Coordinates of C-alpha atoms and ligand atoms in Angstrom, one line a residue:
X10 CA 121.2 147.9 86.1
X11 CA 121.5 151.2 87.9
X12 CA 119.7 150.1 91.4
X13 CA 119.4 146.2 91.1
X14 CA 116.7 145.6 93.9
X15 CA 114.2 148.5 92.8
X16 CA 114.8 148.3 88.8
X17 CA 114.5 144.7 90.1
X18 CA 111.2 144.7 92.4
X19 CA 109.7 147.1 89.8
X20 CA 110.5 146.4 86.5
X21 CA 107.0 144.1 86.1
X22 CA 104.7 146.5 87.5
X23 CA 106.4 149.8 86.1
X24 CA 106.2 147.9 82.8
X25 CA 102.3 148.3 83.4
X26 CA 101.7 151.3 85.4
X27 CA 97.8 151.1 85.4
X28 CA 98.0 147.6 86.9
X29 CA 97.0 147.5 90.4
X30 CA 99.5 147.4 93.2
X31 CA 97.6 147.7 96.6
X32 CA 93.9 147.5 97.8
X33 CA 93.7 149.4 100.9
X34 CA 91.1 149.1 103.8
X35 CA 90.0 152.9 103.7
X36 CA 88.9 151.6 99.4
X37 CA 91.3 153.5 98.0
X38 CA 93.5 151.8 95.3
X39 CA 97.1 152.3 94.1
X40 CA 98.8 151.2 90.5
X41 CA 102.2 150.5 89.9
X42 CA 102.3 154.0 88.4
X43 CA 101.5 155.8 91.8
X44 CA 104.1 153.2 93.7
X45 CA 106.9 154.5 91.2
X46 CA 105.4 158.4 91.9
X47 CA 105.3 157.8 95.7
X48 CA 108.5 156.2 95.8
X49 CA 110.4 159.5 94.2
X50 CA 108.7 161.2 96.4
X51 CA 110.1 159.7 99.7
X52 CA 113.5 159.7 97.7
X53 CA 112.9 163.2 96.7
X54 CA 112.1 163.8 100.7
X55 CA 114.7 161.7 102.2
X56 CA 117.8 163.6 99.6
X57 CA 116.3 166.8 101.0
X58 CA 117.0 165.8 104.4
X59 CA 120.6 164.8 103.6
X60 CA 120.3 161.0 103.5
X61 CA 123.2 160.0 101.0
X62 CA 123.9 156.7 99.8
X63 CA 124.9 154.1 102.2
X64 CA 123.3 156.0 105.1
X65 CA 120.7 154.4 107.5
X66 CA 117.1 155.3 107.8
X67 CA 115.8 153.9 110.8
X68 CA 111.4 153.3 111.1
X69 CA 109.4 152.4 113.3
X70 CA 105.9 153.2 112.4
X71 CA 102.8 151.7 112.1
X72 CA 102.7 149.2 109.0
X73 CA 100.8 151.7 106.2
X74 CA 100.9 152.1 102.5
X75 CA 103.1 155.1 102.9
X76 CA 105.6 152.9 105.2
X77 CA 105.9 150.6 102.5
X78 CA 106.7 153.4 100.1
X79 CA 109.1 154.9 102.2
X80 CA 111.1 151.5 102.2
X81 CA 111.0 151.5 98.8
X82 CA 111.9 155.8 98.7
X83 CA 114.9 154.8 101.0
X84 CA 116.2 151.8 98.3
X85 CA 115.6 154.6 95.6
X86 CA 117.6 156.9 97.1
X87 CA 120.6 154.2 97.8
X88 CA 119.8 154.1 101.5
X89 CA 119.9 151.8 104.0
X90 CA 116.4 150.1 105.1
X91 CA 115.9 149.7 109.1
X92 CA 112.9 149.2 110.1
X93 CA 111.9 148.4 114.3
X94 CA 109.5 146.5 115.6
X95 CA 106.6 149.0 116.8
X96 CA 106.6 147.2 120.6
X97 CA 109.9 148.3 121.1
X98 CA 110.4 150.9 123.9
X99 CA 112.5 154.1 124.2
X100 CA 115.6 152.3 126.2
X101 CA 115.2 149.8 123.1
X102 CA 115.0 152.7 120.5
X103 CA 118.2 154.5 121.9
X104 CA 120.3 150.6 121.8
X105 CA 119.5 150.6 118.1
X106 CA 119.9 154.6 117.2
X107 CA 123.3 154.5 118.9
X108 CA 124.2 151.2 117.2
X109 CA 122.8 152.0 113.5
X110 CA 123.6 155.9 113.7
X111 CA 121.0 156.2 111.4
X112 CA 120.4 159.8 109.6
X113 CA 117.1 160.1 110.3
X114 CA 114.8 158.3 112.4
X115 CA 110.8 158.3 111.5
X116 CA 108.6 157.3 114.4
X117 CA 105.0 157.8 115.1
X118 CA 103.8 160.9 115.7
X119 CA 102.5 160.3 118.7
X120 CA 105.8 159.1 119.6
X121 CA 107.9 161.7 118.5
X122 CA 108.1 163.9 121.9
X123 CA 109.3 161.1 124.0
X124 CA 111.8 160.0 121.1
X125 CA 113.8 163.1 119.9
X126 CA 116.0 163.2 122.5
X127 CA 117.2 160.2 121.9
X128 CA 117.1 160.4 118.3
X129 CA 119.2 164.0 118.6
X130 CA 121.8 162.0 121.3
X131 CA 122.7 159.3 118.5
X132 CA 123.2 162.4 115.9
X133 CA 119.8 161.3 114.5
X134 CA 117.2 163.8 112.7
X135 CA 113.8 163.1 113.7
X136 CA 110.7 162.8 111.3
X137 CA 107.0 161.5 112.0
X138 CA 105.2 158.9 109.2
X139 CA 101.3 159.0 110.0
X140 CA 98.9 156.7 108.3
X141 CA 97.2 158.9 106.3
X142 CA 93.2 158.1 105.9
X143 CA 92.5 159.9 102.5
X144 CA 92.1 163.7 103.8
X145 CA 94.0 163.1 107.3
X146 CA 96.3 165.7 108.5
X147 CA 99.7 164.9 108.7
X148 CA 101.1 168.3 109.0
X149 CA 104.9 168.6 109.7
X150 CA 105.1 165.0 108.9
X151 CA 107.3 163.2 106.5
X152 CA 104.2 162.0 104.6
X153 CA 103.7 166.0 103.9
X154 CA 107.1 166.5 103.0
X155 CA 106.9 163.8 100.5
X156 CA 103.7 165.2 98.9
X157 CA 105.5 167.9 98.2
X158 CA 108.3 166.9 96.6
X159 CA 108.5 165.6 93.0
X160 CA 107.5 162.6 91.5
X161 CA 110.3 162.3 89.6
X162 CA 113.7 161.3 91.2
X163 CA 116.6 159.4 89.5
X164 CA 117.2 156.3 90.8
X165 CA 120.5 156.5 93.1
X166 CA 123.3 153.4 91.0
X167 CA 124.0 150.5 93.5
X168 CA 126.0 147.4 92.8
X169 CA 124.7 144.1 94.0
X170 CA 126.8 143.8 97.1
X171 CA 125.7 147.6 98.4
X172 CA 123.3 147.0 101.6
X173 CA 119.7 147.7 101.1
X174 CA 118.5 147.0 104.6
X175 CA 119.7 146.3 108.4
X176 CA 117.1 143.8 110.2
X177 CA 117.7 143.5 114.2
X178 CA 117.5 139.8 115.1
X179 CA 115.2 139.7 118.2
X180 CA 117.8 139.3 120.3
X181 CA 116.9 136.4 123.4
X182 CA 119.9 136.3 124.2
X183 CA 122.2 139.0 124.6
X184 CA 122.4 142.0 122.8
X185 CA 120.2 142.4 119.4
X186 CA 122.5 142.0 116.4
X187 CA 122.0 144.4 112.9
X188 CA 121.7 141.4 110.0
X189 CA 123.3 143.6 106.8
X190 CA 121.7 142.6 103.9
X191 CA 122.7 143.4 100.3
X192 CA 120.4 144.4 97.2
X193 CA 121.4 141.0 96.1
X194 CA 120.1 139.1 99.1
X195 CA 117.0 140.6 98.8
X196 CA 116.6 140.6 95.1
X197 CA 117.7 137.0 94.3
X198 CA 115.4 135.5 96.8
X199 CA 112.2 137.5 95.7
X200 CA 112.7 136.3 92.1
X201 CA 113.7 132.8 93.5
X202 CA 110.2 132.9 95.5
X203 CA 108.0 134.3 93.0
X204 CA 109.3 131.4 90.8
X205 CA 108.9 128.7 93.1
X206 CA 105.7 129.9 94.1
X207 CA 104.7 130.7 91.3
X208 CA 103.4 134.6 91.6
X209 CA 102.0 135.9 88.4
X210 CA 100.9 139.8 87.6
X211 CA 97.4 137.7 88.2
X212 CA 97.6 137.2 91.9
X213 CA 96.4 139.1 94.7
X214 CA 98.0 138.5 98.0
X215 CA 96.4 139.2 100.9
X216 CA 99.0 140.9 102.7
X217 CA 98.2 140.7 107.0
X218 CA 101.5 140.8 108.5
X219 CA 103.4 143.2 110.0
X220 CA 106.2 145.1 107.8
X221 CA 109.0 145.1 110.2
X222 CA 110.2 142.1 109.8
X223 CA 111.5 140.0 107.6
X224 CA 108.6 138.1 106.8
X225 CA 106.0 141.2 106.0
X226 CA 108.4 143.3 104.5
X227 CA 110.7 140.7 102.1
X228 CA 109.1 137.7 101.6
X229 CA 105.7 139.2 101.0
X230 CA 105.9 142.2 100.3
X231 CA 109.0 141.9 97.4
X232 CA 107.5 138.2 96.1
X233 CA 104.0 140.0 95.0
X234 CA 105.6 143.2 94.0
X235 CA 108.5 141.2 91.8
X236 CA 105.9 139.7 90.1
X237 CA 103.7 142.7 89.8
X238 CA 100.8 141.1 91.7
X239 CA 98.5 143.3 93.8
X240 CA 98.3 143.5 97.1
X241 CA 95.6 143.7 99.7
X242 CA 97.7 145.6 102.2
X243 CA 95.7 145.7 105.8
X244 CA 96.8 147.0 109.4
X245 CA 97.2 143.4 110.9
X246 CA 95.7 140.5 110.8
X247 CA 92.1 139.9 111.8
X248 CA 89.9 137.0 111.4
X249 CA 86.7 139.5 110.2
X250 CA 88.8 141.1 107.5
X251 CA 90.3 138.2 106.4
X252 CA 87.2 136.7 105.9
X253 CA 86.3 139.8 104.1
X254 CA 88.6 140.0 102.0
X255 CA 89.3 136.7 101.5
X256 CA 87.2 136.6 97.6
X257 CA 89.5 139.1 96.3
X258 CA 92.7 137.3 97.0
X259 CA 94.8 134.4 95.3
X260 CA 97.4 134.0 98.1
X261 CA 98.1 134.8 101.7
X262 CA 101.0 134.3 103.8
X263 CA 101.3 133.9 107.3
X264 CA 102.2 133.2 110.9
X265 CA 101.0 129.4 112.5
X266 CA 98.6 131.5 114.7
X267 CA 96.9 132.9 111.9
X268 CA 96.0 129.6 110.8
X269 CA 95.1 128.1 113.9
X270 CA 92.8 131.2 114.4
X271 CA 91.2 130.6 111.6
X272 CA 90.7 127.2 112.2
X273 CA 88.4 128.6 115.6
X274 CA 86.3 130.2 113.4
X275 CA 83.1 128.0 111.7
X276 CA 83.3 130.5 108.7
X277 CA 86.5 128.3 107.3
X278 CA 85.5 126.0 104.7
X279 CA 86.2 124.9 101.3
X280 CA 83.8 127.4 100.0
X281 CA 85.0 130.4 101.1
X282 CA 88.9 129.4 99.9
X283 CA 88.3 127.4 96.9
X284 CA 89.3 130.0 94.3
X285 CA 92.7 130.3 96.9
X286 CA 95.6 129.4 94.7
X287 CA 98.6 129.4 98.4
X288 CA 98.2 129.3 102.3
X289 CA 102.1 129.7 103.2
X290 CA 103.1 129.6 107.0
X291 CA 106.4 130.0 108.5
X292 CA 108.5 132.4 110.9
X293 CA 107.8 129.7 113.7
X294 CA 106.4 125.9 113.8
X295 CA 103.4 125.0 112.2
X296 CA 102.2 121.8 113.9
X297 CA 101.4 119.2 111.6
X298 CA 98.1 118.8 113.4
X299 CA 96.9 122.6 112.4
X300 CA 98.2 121.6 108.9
X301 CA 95.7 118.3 108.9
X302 CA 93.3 120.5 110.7
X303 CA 93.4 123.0 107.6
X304 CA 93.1 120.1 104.8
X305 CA 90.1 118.6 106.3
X306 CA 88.4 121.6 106.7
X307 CA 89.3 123.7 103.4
X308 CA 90.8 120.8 101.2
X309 CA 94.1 123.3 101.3
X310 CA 97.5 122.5 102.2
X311 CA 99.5 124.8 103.8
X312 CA 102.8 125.2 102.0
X313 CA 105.3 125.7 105.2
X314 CA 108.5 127.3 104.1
X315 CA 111.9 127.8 106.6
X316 CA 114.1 131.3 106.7
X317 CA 115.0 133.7 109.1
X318 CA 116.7 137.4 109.4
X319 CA 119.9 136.5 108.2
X320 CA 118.8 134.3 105.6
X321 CA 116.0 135.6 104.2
X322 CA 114.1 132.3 102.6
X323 CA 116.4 128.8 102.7
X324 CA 114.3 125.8 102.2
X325 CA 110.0 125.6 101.0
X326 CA 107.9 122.7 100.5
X327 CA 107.2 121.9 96.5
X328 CA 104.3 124.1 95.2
X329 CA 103.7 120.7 93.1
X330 CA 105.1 118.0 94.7
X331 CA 104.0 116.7 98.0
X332 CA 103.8 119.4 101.1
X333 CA 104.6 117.5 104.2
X334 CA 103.0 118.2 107.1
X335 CA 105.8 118.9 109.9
X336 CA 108.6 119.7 107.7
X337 CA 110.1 122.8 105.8
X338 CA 110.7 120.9 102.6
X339 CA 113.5 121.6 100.6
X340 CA 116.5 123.5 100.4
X341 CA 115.0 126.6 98.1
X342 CA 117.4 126.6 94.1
X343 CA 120.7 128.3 94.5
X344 CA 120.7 127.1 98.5
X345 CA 122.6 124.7 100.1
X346 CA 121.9 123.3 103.3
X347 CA 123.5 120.8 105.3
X348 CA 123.2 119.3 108.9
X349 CA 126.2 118.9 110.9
X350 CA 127.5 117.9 114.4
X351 CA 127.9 120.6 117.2
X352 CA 130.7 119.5 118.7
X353 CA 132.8 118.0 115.6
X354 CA 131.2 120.5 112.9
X355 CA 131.4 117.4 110.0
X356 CA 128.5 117.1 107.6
X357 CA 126.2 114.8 109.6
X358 CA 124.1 111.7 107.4
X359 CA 120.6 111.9 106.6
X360 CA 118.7 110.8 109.7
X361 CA 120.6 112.5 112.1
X362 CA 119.7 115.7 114.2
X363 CA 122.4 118.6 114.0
X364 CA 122.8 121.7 113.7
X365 CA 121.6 123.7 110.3
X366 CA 124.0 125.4 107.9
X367 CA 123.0 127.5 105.0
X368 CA 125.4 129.0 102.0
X369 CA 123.5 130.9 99.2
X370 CA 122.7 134.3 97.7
X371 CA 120.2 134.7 100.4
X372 CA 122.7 134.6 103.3
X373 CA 123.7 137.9 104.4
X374 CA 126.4 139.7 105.0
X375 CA 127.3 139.9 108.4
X376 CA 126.6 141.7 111.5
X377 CA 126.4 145.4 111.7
X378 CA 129.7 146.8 113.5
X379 CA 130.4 143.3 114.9
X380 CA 132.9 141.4 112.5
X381 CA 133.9 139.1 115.5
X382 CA 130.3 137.5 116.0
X383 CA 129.9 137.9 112.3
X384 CA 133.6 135.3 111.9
X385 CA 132.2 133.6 114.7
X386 CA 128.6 132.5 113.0
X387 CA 130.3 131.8 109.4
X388 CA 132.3 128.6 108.2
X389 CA 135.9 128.9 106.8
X390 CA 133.4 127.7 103.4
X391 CA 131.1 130.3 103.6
X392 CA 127.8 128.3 105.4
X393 CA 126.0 130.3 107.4
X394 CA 125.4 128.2 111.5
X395 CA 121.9 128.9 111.6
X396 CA 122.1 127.8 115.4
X397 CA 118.3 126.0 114.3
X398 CA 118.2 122.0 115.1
X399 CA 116.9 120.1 112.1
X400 CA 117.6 116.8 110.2
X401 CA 117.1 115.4 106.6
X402 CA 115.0 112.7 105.9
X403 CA 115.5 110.3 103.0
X404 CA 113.4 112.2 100.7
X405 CA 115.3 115.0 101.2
X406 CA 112.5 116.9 103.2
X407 CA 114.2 119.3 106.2
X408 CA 112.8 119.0 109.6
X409 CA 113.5 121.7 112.8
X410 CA 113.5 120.6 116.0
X411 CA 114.4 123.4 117.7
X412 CA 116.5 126.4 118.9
X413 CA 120.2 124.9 119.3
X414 CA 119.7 127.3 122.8
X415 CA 116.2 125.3 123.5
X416 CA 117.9 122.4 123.8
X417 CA 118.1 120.8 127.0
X418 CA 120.6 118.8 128.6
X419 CA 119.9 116.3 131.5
X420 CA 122.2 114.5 133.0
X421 CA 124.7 114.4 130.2
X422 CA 121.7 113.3 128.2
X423 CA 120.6 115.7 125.0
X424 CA 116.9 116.2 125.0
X425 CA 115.1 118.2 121.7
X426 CA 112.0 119.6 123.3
X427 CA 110.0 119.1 120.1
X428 CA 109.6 115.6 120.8
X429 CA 108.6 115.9 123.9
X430 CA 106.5 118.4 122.9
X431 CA 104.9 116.4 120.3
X432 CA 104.3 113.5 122.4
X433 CA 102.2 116.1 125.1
X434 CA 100.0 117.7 122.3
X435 CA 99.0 113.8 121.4
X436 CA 97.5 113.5 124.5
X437 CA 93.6 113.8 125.0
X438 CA 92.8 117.5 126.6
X439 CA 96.3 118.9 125.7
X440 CA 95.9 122.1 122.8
X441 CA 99.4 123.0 122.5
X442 CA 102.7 122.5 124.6
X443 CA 106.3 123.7 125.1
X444 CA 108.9 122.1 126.9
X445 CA 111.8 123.8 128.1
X446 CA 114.8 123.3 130.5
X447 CA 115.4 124.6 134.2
X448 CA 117.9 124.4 136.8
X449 CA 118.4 121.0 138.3
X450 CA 120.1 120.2 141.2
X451 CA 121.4 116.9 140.2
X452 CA 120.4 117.0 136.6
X453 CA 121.9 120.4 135.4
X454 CA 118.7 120.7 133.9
X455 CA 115.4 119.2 133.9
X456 CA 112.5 118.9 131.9
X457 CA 109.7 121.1 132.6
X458 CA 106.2 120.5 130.3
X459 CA 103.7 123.9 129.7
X460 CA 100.5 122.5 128.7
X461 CA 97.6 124.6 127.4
X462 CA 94.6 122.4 128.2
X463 CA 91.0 122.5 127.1
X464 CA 90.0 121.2 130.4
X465 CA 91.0 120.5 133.5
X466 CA 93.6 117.7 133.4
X467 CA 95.7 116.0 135.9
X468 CA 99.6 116.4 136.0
X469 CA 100.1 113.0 137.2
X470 CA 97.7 111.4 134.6
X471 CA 100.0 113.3 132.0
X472 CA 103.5 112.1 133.2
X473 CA 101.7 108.8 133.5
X474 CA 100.8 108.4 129.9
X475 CA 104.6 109.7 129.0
X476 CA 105.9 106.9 130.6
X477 CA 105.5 104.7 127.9
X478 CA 105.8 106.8 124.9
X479 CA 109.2 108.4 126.4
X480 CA 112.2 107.2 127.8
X481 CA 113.1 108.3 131.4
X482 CA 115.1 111.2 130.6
X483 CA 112.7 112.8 128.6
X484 CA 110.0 112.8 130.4
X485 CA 108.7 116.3 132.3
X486 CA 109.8 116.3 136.0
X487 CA 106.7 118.7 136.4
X488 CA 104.3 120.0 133.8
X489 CA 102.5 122.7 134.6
X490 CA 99.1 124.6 133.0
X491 CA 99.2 127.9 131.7
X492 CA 96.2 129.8 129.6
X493 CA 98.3 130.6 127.2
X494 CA 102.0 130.3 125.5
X495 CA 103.5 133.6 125.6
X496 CA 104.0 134.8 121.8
X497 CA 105.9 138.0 120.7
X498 CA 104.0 139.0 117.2
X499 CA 105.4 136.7 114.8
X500 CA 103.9 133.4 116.7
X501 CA 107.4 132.5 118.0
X502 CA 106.7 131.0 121.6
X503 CA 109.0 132.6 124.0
X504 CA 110.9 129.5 125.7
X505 CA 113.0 132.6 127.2
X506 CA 110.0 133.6 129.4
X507 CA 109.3 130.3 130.2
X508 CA 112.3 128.9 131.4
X509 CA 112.5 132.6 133.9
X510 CA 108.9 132.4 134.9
X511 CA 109.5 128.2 136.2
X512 CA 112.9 128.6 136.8
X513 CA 112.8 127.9 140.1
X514 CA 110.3 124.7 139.7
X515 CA 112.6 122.2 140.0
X516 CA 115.2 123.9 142.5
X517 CA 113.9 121.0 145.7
X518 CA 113.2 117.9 143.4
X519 CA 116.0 114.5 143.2
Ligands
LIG627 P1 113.4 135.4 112.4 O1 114.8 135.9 112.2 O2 112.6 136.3 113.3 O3 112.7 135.3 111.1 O4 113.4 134.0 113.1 C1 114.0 133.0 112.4 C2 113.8 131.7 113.2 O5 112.4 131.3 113.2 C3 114.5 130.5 112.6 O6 115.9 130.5 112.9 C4 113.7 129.4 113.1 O7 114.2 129.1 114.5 C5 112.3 129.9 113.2 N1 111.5 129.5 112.0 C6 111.3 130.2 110.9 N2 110.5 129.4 110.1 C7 110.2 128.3 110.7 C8 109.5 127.1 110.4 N3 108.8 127.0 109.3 N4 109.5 126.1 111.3 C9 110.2 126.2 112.5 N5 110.9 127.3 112.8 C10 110.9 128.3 112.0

């Protein structure tokens, strides 16, 4: 194979060039032909502006048909994939230019003047991507520049342990870390997930999330095109076009909000998703409640799966077997996963809460430029500390319980906030909850409960009815009401936030 992960992504759809590839909002349509015309193009483009093998392209743009065929332009051409979350400001966008040294650096083009300096001061060219409406003007812009250039382009030879792409982890603590992962990563765990999964050249998968991250980009984006599925490829997510286009599609993938916001909406019923074939959620905790909630009301259950940056996909619920509500299922084929102790690092028993390690094709490489926390996050066996909490149960299904940095310790004692958490949103008036940890001044920490409510209730009520579904040391010393959890865009509550914005909360308590 001369370029494992695009002969590898491709090799369906090329097969059947007429086939359909993408529906797009504005109605226009692309085939597998066009993606292999557009994607010489961008490689065709890219070359022309001196990106050789191995070098970095860095993008942040908005998430567009012609973004996704500049990813692929970039793989062509045996470059290196980094795409940047489109919230991320200039100070952020010069941490990640200096650190990646990318060659070129495509940005908005509305971004463009406030960017090139810092773009020019990491030895970065800078290029503008524009989503382009059929007959919009994207003069000067790299979309242009790839129009013009040649449909053909030979595919640039990789091996399997070349990188194809450099994901920055979100980065709560400390600085944001590059995860470098190969052509193989990527490529063995599209073809494990459109196997598992079961994507067919049939399906169409409504495609809603954003494609800088990991989710979006890889698990979506290269499971439907491995298979040569189509794709309904919108903006973002929103309830009215879902519901739109929902009768075109087989599949759609998504974020626990998604599914709780369509839960607020009357239109969801079995109707309107019987011909659905997969709901999948993942990228942060779906609560098994919102996964009951969905069953009742479309007769569908959600298939939750478990991954992050660094290791792409690592466990899924069975596509035939049961899909349990509240866990991740099962370590996905060619994955191993196993839970051991924090302190000791031994291979804990089933039951037991530890920390999760994974050791796989899916695992990446390391750590861009940093080899010491790249040592510091791998076994002397290879597993991957995944620094998530989880156990096994003895059905072999995985469950998270947190962050290993969420958890909070009182008093010597070790508290996982998901089950305190769990034991809040069971209580009458509570929508959703997080629990975190704050300074303590006889504790170390203490527990603090953030309630969304649907009305008014009472914080003593609350820590009264904890009293006898908790012990002591679990229960909230205060819990407080908020509107709202604060979210970044993939649904991941932001303890972070939380734990700054009540820090202070407990600071006169015994
Ligand atoms: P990211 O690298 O942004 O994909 O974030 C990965 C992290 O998201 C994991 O380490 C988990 O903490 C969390 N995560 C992903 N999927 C799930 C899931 N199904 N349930 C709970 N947490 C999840």
């Amino acid at each position: 194979m001369t370029n494992p992960l695009f002969d590898g992504l491709l090799a369906t759809g090329l097969a059947r060039p007429q086939s359909r590839f993408a529906i797009l909002p504005d109605g226009r349509e692309y085939t597998y032909g066009d993606v292999g015309t557009a994607s010489a193009r961008f490689a065709n483009a890219l070359v022309a502006l001196g990106v050789e093998p191995g070098d970095r392209v860095a993008v942040q743009v908005d998430k567009s048909i012609d973004a996704l065929m500049l990813y692929l332009g970039t793989v062509r051409a045996g470059g290196v994939f980094l795409p940047l979350n489109t919230a991320y400001t200039p100070s952020e966008i010069a941490y990640f230019l200096n650190d990646a040294k990318p060659r070129i650096f495509v940005c908005d083009p509305a971004r463009r003047e406030g960017l090139a300096a810092i773009a020019a001061e990491a030895g970065s060219g800078i290029e503008t991507l524009g989503v382009r409406a059929a007959g919009g003007d994207n003069t000067g812009s790299l979309n242009d520049r790839a129009e013009a250039a040649s449909g053909d382009f030979a595919t640039v030879a990789r091996q399997p342990d070349d990188l194809a792409a450099i994901l920055y982890t979100s980065g709560t603590t400390g600085r944001s870390k590059g995860a470098m992962l190969t052509q193989d990563n990527l490529l063995s765990n599209a073809e494990v997930l459109r196997d598992f999964w079961r994507f067919t050249a049939d399906d169409v998968l409504l495609h809603v999330l954003p494609i800088f991250h990991t989710h979006g980009l890889f698990v979506a984006s290269n499971t439907a095109m491995i298979a040569g599925a189509a794709m309904i490829f919108l903006p973002k997510f929103d309830v009215e076009q879902v519901f739109k286009y929902l009768p075109q599609a087989t599949a759609m993938m998504g974020v626990p909000t998604f599914y709780t916001r369509l839960l607020a909406d009357g239109r969801l019923d079995r109707e309107r998703t019987a011909h659905m074939r997969l709901f999948t959620s993942g990228s942060a905790p779906l609560l098994a409640e919102t996964h009951r909630a969905f069953e009742d009301r479309t007769g569908q259950r959600i298939l939750e799966r478990y991954g992050m940056t660094e290791t792409n996909m690592s466990t899924s619920n069975p596509y035939e077997g049961e899909r349990r509500a509240g866990t991740v299922g099962f370590p996905l084929p060619g994955v191993s996963l196993r839970i051991v102790d924090a302190d000791s690092t031994k291979p804990l028993p089933d039951g037991e809460i530890g920390v999760i390690e994974v050791k796989g094709p899916n695992v990446f490489c390391g750590y861009w430029q940093m080899p010491e926390k790249t040592a510091a996050e791998f076994r002397a066996d290879g597993y991957f500390i995944t620094g998530d909490l989880g156990l096994i149960d003895p059905q072999g299904y995985v469950t998270i319980v947190g962050r290993g940095k969420d958890l909070i310790i009182s008093g010597g004692f070790n508290i996982y906030p998901k089950e305190v958490e769990l034991a809040l949103d069971e209580l009458p008036g509570v929508v959703e909850s997080a629990v975190v940890g704050v300074p303590h001044p006889d504790f170390g920490e203490g527990v603090v409960g953030v309630v969304v409510a649907e009305r008014p209730l009472d914080e003593a009520e609350l820590t009264g009815a904890l009293q006898e579904r908790l012990a002591r040391f679990k229960q909230p010393k205060r819990i407080v009401f908020v509107d709202e959890l604060p979210r970044n865009t993939m649904g991941k509550v932001q303890k972070n936030v939380l734990r700054d914005r009540f820090a202070d909360i407990l600071s006169g308590t015994d």
